């Protein structure tokens, strides 16, 4: 039997349908994300969390940036994966993997490392900078008042090619 000190924790699963979200950082770190936390122009970093245990699926590749935009500006395709104007993307930049934490304006996410910009309203499309690939989208669905994962990421995370 392997002693406890020698055991390596299993890699957390990627986001699962039905997962909720918890704050990744800041004064609410570890607490559930509620819709009121998400205001236009103020992205929040979050982890998906098991809906039963509430435990965050803590892996860098699971880091998500949750943003709210005016639903009227969303493309039809993006609206279909959003929840009341809230859209979720991988927080790992597709250029060199920095965390995407900033905003250029009310509908554009900004990576501070080399200033790649991604269109929140158009499935994370690159609109400026060296990134060559859009941010991976994490589809959301409505379940009562909660923000819930609807399915897997739409593509590779960060600078991965597959
Ligand atoms: S790592 Fe994001 S722009 Fe370079």
Tab-separated table of C-alpha atoms and ligand atoms in Angstrom:
chain	number	residue	atom	x	y	z
A	1	UNK	CA	0.000	0.000	0.000
A	2	UNK	CA	1.309	3.452	-0.915
A	3	UNK	CA	1.778	5.694	2.105
A	4	UNK	CA	-0.385	8.791	2.128
A	5	UNK	CA	2.613	11.097	1.830
A	6	UNK	CA	3.661	9.412	-1.423
A	7	UNK	CA	0.280	9.561	-3.114
A	8	UNK	CA	-0.130	12.029	-5.934
A	9	UNK	CA	-3.547	13.627	-6.102
A	10	UNK	CA	-5.417	12.624	-9.208
A	11	UNK	CA	-5.741	15.285	-11.851
A	12	UNK	CA	-9.088	16.958	-11.503
A	13	UNK	CA	-11.573	16.187	-14.213
A	14	UNK	CA	-12.292	18.851	-16.808
A	15	UNK	CA	-15.558	20.764	-16.386
A	16	UNK	CA	-18.583	18.482	-16.366
A	17	UNK	CA	-22.157	19.247	-17.437
A	18	UNK	CA	-24.048	20.428	-14.368
A	19	UNK	CA	-20.976	21.892	-12.661
A	20	UNK	CA	-21.415	25.191	-10.822
A	21	UNK	CA	-18.630	27.775	-10.410
A	22	UNK	CA	-16.573	29.011	-7.469
A	23	UNK	CA	-14.437	32.141	-7.311
A	24	UNK	CA	-10.772	31.435	-8.012
A	25	UNK	CA	-9.315	34.488	-6.277
A	26	UNK	CA	-10.125	37.599	-4.335
A	27	UNK	CA	-12.129	38.008	-1.134
A	28	UNK	CA	-14.709	35.444	-2.301
A	29	UNK	CA	-12.165	32.767	-3.287
A	30	UNK	CA	-13.736	29.334	-2.931
A	31	UNK	CA	-17.269	30.674	-2.628
A	32	UNK	CA	-19.959	29.975	-5.226
A	33	UNK	CA	-20.300	32.477	-8.044
A	34	UNK	CA	-23.800	33.951	-8.079
A	35	UNK	CA	-25.259	35.974	-10.945
A	36	UNK	CA	-25.025	39.197	-8.920
A	37	UNK	CA	-21.225	38.792	-8.847
A	38	UNK	CA	-21.085	39.247	-12.597
A	39	UNK	CA	-21.424	42.776	-13.879
A	40	UNK	CA	-20.629	44.170	-17.303
A	41	UNK	CA	-16.975	45.189	-17.568
A	42	UNK	CA	-15.791	43.155	-14.567
A	43	UNK	CA	-14.597	39.637	-15.483
A	44	UNK	CA	-14.272	37.027	-12.722
A	45	UNK	CA	-11.868	34.115	-12.624
A	46	UNK	CA	-13.492	30.884	-11.513
A	47	UNK	CA	-13.126	27.143	-11.293
A	48	UNK	CA	-15.888	24.704	-12.202
A	49	UNK	CA	-17.079	22.865	-9.115
A	50	UNK	CA	-18.770	19.536	-8.471
A	51	UNK	CA	-22.470	20.349	-7.910
A	52	UNK	CA	-22.795	17.739	-5.158
A	53	UNK	CA	-19.713	18.400	-3.044
A	54	UNK	CA	-19.070	21.992	-4.114
A	55	UNK	CA	-15.420	21.048	-4.548
A	56	UNK	CA	-13.552	23.077	-7.155
A	57	UNK	CA	-11.940	21.199	-10.028
A	58	UNK	CA	-8.616	22.935	-9.484
A	59	UNK	CA	-6.432	22.600	-12.527
A	60	UNK	CA	-4.872	25.389	-14.518
A	61	UNK	CA	-6.574	24.118	-17.662
A	62	UNK	CA	-9.938	24.409	-15.861
A	63	UNK	CA	-9.546	28.119	-15.090
A	64	UNK	CA	-12.428	30.052	-16.551
A	65	UNK	CA	-13.096	33.728	-17.022
A	66	UNK	CA	-16.766	34.552	-16.544
A	67	UNK	CA	-17.963	37.772	-18.129
A	68	UNK	CA	-21.267	39.516	-18.572
A	69	UNK	CA	-22.088	41.586	-21.611
A	70	UNK	CA	-25.251	43.197	-22.930
A	71	UNK	CA	-27.120	40.194	-24.387
A	72	UNK	CA	-28.065	42.337	-27.391
A	73	UNK	CA	-24.448	42.379	-28.630
A	74	UNK	CA	-24.003	38.595	-28.591
A	75	UNK	CA	-23.757	36.745	-31.888
A	76	UNK	CA	-26.457	34.132	-32.385
A	77	UNK	CA	-23.935	31.346	-31.808
A	78	UNK	CA	-22.558	32.942	-28.650
A	79	UNK	CA	-26.038	33.630	-27.284
A	80	UNK	CA	-26.777	29.918	-27.583
A	81	UNK	CA	-23.955	29.116	-25.124
A	82	UNK	CA	-24.572	32.032	-22.753
A	83	UNK	CA	-26.780	32.612	-19.742
A	84	UNK	CA	-28.468	36.017	-19.349
A	85	UNK	CA	-25.503	37.737	-21.026
A	86	UNK	CA	-22.947	35.698	-19.077
A	87	UNK	CA	-20.327	33.961	-21.225
A	88	UNK	CA	-17.529	31.650	-20.042
A	89	UNK	CA	-14.145	31.211	-21.681
A	90	UNK	CA	-10.960	29.414	-20.820
A	91	UNK	CA	-8.807	31.914	-18.916
A	92	UNK	CA	-5.630	30.579	-20.561
A	93	UNK	CA	-4.420	32.705	-23.449
A	94	UNK	CA	-4.041	30.886	-26.754
A	95	UNK	CA	-0.812	32.757	-27.487
A	96	UNK	CA	1.584	31.742	-24.699
A	97	UNK	CA	-0.721	30.696	-21.897
A	98	UNK	CA	-0.893	33.774	-19.670
A	99	UNK	CA	-4.072	34.244	-17.653
A	100	UNK	CA	-6.629	36.345	-19.491
A	101	UNK	CA	-7.704	38.698	-16.750
A	102	UNK	CA	-8.332	42.094	-18.287
A	103	UNK	CA	-10.816	43.873	-20.457
A	104	UNK	CA	-10.174	46.380	-23.232
A	105	UNK	CA	-13.804	47.477	-23.297
A	106	UNK	CA	-17.219	46.106	-22.348
A	107	UNK	CA	-17.044	43.273	-24.887
A	108	UNK	CA	-13.341	42.529	-25.310
A	109	UNK	CA	-11.155	40.396	-23.042
A	110	UNK	CA	-7.483	41.356	-22.813
A	111	UNK	CA	-4.414	39.242	-22.112
A	112	UNK	CA	-1.953	41.555	-20.367
A	113	UNK	CA	1.183	39.669	-21.469
A	114	UNK	CA	1.257	40.662	-25.154
A	115	UNK	CA	-2.108	42.406	-25.481
A	116	UNK	CA	-4.082	39.838	-27.397
A	117	UNK	CA	-7.758	40.731	-27.371
A	118	UNK	CA	-10.705	38.388	-27.694
A	119	UNK	CA	-14.306	39.211	-28.618
A	120	UNK	CA	-16.598	38.021	-25.818
A	121	UNK	CA	-19.644	38.448	-28.019
A	122	UNK	CA	-18.280	36.354	-30.888
A	123	UNK	CA	-17.101	33.062	-29.354
A	124	UNK	CA	-13.767	34.480	-28.182
A	125	UNK	CA	-12.549	35.482	-31.650
A	126	UNK	CA	-9.122	37.173	-31.763
A	127	UNK	CA	-9.531	40.857	-32.604
A	128	UNK	CA	-6.018	42.087	-31.822
A	129	UNK	CA	-2.532	40.869	-30.922
A	130	UNK	CA	-0.359	37.826	-31.539
A	131	UNK	CA	-2.818	35.070	-30.533
A	132	UNK	CA	-3.785	33.022	-33.570
A	133	UNK	CA	-6.695	31.105	-32.130
A	134	UNK	CA	-9.880	32.114	-30.324
A	135	UNK	CA	-10.375	31.397	-26.632
A	136	UNK	CA	-12.075	28.123	-25.944
A	137	UNK	CA	-15.680	28.641	-24.911
A	138	UNK	CA	-17.353	26.789	-22.045
A	139	UNK	CA	-21.071	26.567	-22.775
A	140	UNK	CA	-23.516	27.547	-20.052
A	141	UNK	CA	-27.125	26.680	-19.379
A	142	UNK	CA	-29.924	27.858	-17.176
A	143	UNK	CA	-30.825	25.931	-14.075
A	144	UNK	CA	-32.992	28.002	-11.802
A	145	UNK	CA	-30.864	30.882	-10.594
A	146	UNK	CA	-27.515	29.156	-10.967
A	147	UNK	CA	-24.862	29.427	-13.647
A	148	UNK	CA	-24.215	25.886	-14.795
A	149	UNK	CA	-21.828	24.206	-17.236
A	150	UNK	CA	-23.698	22.795	-20.238
A	151	UNK	CA	-20.885	20.887	-21.934
A	152	UNK	CA	-17.150	20.611	-22.559
A	153	UNK	CA	-14.804	23.345	-23.736
A	154	UNK	CA	-15.251	24.102	-27.423
A	155	UNK	CA	-11.614	23.477	-28.275
A	156	UNK	CA	-8.027	23.163	-27.035
A	157	UNK	CA	-6.946	25.139	-23.981
A	158	UNK	CA	-4.220	27.760	-24.160
A	159	UNK	CA	-1.427	27.225	-26.633
A	160	UNK	CA	-2.247	23.520	-27.062
A	161	UNK	CA	-2.740	22.581	-30.680
A	162	UNK	CA	-5.103	19.670	-30.082
B	1	LIG	S1	0.312	35.107	-23.691
B	1	LIG	FE1	-1.472	36.242	-24.096
B	1	LIG	S2	-0.904	37.616	-25.631
B	1	LIG	FE2	0.848	36.450	-25.281
